[in-house]
CSV table of C-alpha atoms in Angstrom, one decimal:
chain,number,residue,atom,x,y,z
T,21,UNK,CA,-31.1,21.7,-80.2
T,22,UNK,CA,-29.9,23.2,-76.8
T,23,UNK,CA,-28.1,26.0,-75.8
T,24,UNK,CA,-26.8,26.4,-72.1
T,25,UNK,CA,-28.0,29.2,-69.5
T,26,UNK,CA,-27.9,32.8,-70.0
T,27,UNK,CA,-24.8,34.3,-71.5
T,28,UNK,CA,-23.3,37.3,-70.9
T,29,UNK,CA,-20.7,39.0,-73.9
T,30,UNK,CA,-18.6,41.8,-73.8
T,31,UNK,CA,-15.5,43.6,-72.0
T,32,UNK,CA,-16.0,43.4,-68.3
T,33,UNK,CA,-18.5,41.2,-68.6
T,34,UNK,CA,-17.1,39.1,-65.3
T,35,UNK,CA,-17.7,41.7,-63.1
T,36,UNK,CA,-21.5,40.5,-63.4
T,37,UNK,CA,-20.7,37.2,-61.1
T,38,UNK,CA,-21.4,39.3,-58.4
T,39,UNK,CA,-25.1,40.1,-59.5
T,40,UNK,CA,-25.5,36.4,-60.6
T,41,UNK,CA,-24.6,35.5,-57.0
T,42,UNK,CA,-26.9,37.3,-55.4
T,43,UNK,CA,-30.3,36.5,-57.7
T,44,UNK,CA,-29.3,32.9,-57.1
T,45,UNK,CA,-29.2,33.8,-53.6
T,46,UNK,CA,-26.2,31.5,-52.8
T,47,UNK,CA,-24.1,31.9,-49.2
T,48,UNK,CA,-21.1,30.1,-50.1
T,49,UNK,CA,-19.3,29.9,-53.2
T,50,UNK,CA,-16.5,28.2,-54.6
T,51,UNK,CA,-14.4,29.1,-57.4
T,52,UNK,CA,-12.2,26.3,-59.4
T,53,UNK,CA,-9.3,27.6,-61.3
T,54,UNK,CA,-5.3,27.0,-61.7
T,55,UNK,CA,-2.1,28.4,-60.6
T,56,UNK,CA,-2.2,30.7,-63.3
T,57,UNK,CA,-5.4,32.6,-62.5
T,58,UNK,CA,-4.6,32.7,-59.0
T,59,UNK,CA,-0.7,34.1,-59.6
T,60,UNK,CA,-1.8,36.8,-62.2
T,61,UNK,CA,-4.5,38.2,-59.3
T,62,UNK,CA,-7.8,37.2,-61.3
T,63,UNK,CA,-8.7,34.5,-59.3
T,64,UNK,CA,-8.7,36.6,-56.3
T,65,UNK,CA,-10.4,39.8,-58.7
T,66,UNK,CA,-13.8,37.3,-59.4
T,67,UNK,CA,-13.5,36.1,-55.5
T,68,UNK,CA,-13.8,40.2,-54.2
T,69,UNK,CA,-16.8,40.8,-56.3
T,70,UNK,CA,-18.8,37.8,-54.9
T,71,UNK,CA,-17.5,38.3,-51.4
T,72,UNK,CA,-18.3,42.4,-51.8
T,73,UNK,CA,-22.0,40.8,-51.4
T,74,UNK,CA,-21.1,39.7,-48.2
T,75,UNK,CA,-20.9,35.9,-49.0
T,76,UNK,CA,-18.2,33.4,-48.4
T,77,UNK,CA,-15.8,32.2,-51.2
T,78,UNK,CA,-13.4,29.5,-51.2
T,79,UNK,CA,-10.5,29.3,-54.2
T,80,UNK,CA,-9.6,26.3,-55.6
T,81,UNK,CA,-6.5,26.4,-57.5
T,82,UNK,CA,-4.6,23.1,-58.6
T,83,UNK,CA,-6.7,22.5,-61.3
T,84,UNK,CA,-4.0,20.8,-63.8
T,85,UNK,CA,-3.9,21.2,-68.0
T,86,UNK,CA,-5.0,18.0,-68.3
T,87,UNK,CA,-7.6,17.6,-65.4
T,88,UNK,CA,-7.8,14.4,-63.4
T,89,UNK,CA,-10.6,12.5,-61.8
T,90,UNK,CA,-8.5,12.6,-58.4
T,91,UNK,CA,-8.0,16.6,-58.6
T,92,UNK,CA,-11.6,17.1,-59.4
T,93,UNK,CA,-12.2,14.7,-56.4
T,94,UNK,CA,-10.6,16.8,-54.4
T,95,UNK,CA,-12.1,19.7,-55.2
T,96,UNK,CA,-15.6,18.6,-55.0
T,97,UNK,CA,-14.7,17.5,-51.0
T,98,UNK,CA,-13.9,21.2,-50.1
T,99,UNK,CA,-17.0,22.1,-52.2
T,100,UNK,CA,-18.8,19.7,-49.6
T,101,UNK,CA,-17.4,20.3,-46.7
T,102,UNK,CA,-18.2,24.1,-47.1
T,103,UNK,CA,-21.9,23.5,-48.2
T,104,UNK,CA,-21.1,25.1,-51.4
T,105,UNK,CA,-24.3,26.2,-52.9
T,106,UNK,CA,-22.9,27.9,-56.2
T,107,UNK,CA,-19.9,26.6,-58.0
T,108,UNK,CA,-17.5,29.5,-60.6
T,109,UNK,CA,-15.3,27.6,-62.8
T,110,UNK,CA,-12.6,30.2,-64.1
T,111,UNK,CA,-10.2,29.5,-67.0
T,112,UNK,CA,-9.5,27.5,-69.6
T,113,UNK,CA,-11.4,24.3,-70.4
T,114,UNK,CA,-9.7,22.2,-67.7
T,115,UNK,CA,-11.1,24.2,-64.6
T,116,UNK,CA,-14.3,24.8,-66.5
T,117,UNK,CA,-14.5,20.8,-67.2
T,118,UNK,CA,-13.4,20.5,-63.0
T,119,UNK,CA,-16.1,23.1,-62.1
T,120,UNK,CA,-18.8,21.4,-63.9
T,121,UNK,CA,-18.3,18.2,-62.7
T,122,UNK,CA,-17.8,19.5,-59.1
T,123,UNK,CA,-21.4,21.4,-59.3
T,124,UNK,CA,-23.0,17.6,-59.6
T,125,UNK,CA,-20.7,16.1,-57.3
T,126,UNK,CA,-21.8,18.2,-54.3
T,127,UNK,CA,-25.2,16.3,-54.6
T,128,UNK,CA,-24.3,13.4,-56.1
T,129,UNK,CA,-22.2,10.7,-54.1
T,130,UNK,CA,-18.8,9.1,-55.0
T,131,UNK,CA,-16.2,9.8,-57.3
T,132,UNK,CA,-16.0,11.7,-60.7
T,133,UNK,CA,-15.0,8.4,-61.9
T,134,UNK,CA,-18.5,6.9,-61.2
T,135,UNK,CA,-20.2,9.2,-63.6
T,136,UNK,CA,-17.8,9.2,-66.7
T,137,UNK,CA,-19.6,7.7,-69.8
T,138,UNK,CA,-22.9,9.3,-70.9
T,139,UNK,CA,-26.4,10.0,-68.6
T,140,UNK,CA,-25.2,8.7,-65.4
T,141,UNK,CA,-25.6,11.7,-63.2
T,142,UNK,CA,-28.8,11.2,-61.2
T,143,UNK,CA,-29.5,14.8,-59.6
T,144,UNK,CA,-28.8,18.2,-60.5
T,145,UNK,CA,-25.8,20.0,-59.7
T,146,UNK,CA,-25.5,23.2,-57.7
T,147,UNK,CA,-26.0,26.2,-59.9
T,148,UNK,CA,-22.5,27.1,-62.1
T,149,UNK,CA,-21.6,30.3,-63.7
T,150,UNK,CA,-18.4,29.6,-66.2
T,151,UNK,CA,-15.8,32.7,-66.5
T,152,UNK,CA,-13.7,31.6,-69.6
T,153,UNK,CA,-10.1,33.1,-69.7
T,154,UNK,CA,-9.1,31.6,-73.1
T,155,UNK,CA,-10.9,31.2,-76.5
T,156,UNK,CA,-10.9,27.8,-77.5
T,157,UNK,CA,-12.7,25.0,-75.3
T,158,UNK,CA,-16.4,26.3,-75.4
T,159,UNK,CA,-16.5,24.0,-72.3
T,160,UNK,CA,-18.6,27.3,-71.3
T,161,UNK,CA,-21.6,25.7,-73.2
T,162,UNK,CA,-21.2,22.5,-73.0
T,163,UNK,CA,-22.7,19.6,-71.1
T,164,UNK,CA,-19.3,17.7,-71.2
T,165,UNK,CA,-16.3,17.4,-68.3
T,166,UNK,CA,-13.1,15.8,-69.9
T,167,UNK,CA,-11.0,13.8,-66.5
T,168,UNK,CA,-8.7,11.4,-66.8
T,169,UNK,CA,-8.1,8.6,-64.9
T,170,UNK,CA,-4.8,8.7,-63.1
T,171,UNK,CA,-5.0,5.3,-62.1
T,172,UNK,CA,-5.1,4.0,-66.2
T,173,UNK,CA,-4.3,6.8,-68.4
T,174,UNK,CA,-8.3,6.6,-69.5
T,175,UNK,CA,-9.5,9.9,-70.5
T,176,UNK,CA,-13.0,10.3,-70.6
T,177,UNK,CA,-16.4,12.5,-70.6
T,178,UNK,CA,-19.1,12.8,-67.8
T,179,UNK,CA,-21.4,13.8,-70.3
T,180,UNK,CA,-24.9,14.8,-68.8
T,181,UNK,CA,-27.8,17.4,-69.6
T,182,UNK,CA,-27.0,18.6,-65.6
T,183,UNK,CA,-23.8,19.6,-66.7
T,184,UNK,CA,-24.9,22.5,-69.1
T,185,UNK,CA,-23.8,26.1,-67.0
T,186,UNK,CA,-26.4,27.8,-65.9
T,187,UNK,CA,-24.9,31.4,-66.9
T,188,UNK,CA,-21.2,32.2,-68.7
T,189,UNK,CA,-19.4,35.5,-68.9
T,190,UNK,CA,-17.6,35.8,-71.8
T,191,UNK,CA,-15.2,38.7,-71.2
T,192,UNK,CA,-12.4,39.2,-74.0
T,193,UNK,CA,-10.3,41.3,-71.4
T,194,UNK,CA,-9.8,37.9,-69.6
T,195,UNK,CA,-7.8,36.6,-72.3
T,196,UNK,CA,-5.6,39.3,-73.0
T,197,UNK,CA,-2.9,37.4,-71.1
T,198,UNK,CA,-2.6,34.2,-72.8
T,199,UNK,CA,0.6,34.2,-74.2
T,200,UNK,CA,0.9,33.0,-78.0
T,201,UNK,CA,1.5,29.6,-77.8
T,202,UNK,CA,-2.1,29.1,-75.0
T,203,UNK,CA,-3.5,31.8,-78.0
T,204,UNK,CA,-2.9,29.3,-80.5
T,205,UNK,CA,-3.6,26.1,-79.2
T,206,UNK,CA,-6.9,27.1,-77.9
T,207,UNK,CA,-7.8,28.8,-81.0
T,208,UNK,CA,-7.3,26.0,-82.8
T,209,UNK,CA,-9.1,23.5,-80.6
T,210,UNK,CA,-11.8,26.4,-81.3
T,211,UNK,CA,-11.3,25.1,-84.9
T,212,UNK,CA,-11.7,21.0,-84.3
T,213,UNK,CA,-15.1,21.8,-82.6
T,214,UNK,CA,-16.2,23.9,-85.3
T,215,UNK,CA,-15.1,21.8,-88.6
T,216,UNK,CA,-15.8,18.8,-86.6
T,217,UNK,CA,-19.0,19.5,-85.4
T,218,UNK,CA,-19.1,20.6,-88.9
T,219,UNK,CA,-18.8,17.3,-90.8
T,220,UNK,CA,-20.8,15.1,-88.0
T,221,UNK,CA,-23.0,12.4,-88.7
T,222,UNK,CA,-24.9,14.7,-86.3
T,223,UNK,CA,-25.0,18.1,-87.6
T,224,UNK,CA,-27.7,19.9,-88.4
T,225,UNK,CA,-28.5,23.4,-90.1
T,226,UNK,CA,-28.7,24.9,-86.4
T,227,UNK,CA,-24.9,23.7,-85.9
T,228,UNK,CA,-23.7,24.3,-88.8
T,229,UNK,CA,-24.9,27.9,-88.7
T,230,UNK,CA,-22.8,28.4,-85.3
T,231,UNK,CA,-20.3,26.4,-86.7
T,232,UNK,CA,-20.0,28.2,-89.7
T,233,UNK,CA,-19.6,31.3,-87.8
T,234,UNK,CA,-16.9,30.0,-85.7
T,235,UNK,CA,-14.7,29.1,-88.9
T,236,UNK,CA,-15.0,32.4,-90.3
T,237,UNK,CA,-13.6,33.9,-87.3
T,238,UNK,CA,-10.9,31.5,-86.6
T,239,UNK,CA,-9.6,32.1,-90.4
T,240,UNK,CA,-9.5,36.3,-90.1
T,241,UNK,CA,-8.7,36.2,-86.4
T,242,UNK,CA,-6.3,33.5,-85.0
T,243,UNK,CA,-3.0,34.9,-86.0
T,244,UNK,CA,-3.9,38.2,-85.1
T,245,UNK,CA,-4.8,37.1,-81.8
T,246,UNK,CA,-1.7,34.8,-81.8
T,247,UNK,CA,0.7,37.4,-82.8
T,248,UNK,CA,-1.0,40.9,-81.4
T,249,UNK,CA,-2.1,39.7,-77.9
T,250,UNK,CA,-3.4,43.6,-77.0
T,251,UNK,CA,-5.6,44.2,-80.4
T,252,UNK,CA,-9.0,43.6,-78.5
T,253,UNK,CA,-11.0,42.7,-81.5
T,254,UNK,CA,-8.8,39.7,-82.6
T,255,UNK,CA,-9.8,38.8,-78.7
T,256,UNK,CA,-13.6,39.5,-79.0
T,257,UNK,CA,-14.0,37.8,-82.4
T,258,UNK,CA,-12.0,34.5,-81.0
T,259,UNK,CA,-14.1,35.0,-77.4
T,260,UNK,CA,-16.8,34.9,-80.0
T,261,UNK,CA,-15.5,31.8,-81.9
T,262,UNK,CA,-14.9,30.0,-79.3
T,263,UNK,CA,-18.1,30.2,-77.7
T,264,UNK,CA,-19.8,29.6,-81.3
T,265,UNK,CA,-17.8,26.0,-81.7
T,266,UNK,CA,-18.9,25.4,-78.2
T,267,UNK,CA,-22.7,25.7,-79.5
T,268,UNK,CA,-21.9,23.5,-82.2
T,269,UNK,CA,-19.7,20.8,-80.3
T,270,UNK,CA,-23.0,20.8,-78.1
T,271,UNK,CA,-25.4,20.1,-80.6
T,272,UNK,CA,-23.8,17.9,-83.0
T,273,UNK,CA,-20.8,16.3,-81.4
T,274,UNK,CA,-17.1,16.0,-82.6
T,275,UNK,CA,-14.9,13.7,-84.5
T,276,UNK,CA,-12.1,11.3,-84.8
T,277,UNK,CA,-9.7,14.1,-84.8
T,278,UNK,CA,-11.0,14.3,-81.0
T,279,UNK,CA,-11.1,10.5,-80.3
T,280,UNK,CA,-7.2,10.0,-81.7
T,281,UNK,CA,-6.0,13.5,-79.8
T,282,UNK,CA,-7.7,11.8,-76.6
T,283,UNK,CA,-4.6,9.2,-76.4
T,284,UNK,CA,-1.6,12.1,-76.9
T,285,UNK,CA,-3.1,13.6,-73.7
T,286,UNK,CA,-3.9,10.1,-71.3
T,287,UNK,CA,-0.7,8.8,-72.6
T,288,UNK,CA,1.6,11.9,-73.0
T,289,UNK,CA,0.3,14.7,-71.3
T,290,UNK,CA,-0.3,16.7,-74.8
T,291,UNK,CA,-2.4,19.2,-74.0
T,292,UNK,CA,-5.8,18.9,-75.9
T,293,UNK,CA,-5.6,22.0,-78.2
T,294,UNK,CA,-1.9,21.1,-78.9
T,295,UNK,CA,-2.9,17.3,-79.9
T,296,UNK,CA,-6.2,18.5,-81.6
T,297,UNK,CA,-4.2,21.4,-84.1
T,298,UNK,CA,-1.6,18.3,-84.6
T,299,UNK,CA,-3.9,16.3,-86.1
T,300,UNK,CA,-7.2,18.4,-87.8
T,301,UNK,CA,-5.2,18.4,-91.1
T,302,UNK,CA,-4.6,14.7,-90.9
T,303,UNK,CA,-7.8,13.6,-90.1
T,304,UNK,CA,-9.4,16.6,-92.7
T,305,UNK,CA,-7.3,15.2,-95.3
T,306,UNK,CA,-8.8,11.1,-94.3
T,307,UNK,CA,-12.0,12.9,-94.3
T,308,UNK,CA,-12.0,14.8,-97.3
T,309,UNK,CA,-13.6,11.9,-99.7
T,310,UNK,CA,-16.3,11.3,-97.5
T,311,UNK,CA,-17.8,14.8,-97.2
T,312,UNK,CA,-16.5,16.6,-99.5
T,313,UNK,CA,-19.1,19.9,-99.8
T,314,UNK,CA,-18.7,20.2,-96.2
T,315,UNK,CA,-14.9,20.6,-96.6
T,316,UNK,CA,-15.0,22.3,-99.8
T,317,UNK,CA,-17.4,25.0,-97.7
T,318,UNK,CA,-14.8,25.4,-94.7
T,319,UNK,CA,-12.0,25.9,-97.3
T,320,UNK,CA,-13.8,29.0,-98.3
T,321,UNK,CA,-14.6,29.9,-94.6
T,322,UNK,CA,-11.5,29.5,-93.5
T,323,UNK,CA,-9.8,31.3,-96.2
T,324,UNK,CA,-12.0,33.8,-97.6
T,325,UNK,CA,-10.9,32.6,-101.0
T,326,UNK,CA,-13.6,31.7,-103.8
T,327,UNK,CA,-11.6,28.9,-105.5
T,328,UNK,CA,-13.1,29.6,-108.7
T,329,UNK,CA,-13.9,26.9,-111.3
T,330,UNK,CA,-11.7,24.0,-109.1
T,331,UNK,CA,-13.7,20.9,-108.6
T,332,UNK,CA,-15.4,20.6,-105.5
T,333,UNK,CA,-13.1,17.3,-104.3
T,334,UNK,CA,-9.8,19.7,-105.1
T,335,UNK,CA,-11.4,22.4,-102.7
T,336,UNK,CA,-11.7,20.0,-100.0
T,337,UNK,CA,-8.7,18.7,-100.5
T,338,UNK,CA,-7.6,21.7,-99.8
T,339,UNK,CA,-9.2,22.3,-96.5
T,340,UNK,CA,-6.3,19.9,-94.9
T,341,UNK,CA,-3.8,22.4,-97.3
T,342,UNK,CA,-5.2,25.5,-95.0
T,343,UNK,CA,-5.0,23.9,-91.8
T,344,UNK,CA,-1.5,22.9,-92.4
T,345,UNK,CA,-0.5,26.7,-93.4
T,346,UNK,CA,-2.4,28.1,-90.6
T,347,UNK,CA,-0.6,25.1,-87.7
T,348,UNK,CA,2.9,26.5,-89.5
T,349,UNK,CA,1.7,30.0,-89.2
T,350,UNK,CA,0.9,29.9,-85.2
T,351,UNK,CA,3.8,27.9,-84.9
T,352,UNK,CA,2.5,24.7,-83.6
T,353,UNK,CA,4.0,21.3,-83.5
T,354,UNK,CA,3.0,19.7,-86.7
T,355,UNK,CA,4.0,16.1,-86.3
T,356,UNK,CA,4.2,13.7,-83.3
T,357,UNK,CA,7.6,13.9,-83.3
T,358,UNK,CA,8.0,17.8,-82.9
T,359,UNK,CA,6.0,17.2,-79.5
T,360,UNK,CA,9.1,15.6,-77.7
T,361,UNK,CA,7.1,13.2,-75.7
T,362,UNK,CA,8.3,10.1,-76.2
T,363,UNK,CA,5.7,9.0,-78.9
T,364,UNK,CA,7.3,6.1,-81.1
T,365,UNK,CA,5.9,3.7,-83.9
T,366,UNK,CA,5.4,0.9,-81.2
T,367,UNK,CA,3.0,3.1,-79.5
T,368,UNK,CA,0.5,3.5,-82.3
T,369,UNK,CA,-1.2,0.5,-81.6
T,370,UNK,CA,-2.6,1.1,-78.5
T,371,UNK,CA,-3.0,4.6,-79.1
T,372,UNK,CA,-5.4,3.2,-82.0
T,373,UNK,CA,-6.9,1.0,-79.2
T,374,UNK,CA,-7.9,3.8,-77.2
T,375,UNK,CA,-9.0,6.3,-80.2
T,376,UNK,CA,-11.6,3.7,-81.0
T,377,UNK,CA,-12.6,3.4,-77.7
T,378,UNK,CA,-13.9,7.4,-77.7
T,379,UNK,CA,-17.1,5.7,-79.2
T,380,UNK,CA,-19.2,8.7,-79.8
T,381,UNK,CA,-16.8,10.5,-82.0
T,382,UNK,CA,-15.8,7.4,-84.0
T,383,UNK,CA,-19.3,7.3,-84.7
T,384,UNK,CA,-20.0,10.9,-85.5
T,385,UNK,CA,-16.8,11.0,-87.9
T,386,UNK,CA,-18.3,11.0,-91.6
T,387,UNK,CA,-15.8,8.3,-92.7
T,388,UNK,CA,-16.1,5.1,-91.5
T,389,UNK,CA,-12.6,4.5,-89.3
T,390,UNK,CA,-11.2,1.1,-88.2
T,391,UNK,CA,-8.0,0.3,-86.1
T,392,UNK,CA,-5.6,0.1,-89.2
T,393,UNK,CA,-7.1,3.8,-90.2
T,394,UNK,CA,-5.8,5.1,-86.8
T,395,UNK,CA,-2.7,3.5,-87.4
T,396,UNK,CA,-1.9,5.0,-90.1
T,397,UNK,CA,-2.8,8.8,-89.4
T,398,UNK,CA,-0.4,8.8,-86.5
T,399,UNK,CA,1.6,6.9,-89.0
T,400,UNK,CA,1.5,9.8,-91.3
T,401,UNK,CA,1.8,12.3,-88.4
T,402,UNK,CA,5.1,11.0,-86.8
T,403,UNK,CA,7.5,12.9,-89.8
């Protein structure tokens, strides 16, 4: 069991980056975000508290949705060239995922590239505070930095112990911008961590307490948050959520539904939360048999409802039946072809190819899943 750093919760909660700064007595600081943050002023709002201290901070801001080993490259040489001795990562997952990996690349050498797989990261990072701005990746707790390789369409993990933040702010007034769509797509990537961490091969009652958590706030809070942007509890409770699947994802892994959304984004530029809400009620539903009283227990979470005398296979079954309703509900593209990517039948194979090749959830999924099984959920997923 691990749990990252020290966390700080609640309504203005970022302003305490400036405090963090100066116990961890750092002189120069860089702060990874996007476009976004930078154009709606936060970016600049986080960089005026650190440099009220007196210290020098640098913004970088091309951090893309779906981050690439060359961006987080590049942000790692300005992180060098400064001396950067304290790395913020603001925003959604993506400049979270940069930031981390840009904390272990100012004392590590080379590319991000060289340390994607699991353990390679020989020293420890600079210290990293995480400032999330939606509710959804949990990348604020997480040892994990999600690239992809520009060069083959690869996307894959640095996954290290040296990645874990040393402190996150979660502050729900962050997120208060996210327009539906970014509300619903994160909120349900919240989900896949939870329900997949969930069902592991890995889990364990610690997850599954935090993961339990998660689901119950996704079910009562989602469309609230999706559809009344301003209502500040909807944003606590799904700050909350968020940061909950996070703990779970951490401790117990994810799924297939992770390993075959992996190939919509290399391939298609899906974003993850998009791809991930796509295809949880698929993968549920191909799940279902295998672990049924877990799926028959997020039914309940999810819903609230008791399901009285049904049998406990019918329950789970169900679970998929919720997760379709609540992907309709938010609005969300619910089969490949609704993306409008491009995605055709003669690109399931190697899609398939890569899903199997995102070893660790393949092997944490609690069905067994072979080439042909990938196959056939995007199958089933195209209409």
């Amino acid at each position: 069991m691990h749990m990252a750093g020290r966390v700080f919760f609640g309504q203005g909660a970022s302003a305490k980056v400036k405090d963090l700064a100066d116990s961890l007595g750092a002189k120069r600081v860089v702060v990874v975000t996007d476009k976004t943050m930078q154009e709606l002023g936060v970016a600049e709002k986080i960089a005026s508290f650190v440099r009220g201290t007196g210290r020098e901070v640098f913004i970088f801001d091309e951090v893309e949705p779906e981050p690439s080993v060359e961006t987080t490259d590049k942000a790692a040489e300005l992180a060098r060239e400064k001396s950067c001795d304290l790395v913020v990562g603001l925003g959604g997952g993506s400049s979270m995922d940069v930031a981390k990996a840009v904390s272990v690349l100012v004392t590590n050498e080379g590319s991000a590239a060289k340390y994607q797989g699991l353990g390679l990261v020989k020293k420890p990072g600079v210290p990293k505070i995480m400032i999330p701005t939606t509710a959804g990746t949990g990348s604020e707790v997480t040892f994990t930095a999600v690239l992809i390789r520009r060069s083959d369409g690869v996307k894959g993990g640095i996954n290290d112990d040296k990645l874990y933040p040393d402190y996150s702010l979660l502050d729900p007034e962050l997120t208060v911008s996210m327009p539906p769509y970014v509300t619903a797509s994160t909120g349900m990537d919240a989900l896949a961590h939870a329900l997949e961490a969930y069902t592991s091969r890995q889990a364990s009652p610690f997850s599954d307490m935090f993961a339990e958590e998660a689901m119950v706030r996704v079910g009562r809070w989602l469309r609230v948050a999706t559809w009344n942007g301003s209502d500040m509890e909807a944003r606590s409770e799904m700050m909350l959520a968020s940061f909950y699947g996070g703990v779970a994802l951490a401790n117990a892994g994810v799924g297939a539904c992770h390993a075959l959304a992996y190939p919509l984004g290399g391939m298609f530029g899906v974003s993850h939360g998009v791809a991930n809400a796509l295809l949880l009620p698929y993968v549920a539903r191909f799940n279902s048999l295998a672990a049924p009283a877990k799926y028959a227990k997020a039914a309940k979470l999810l819903s609230g409802i008791s399901y009285g005398n049904l049998g406990i296979h019918e329950v789970a079954l169900a679970c998929s039946e919720i997760l379709d309703e609540m992907v309709m509900d938010l609005e969300l593209p619910n089969t490949l072809s609704k993306l409008e990517v491009g995605i055709k039948e003669e690109h399931f194979e190697e899609m398939a190819i890569k899903a199997m090749g995102v070893s660790r959830p393949m092997e944490n999924n609690p069905r067994k899943m072979d080439l042909a099984d990938c196959v056939k959920i995007y199958r089933e997923a195209m209409e």
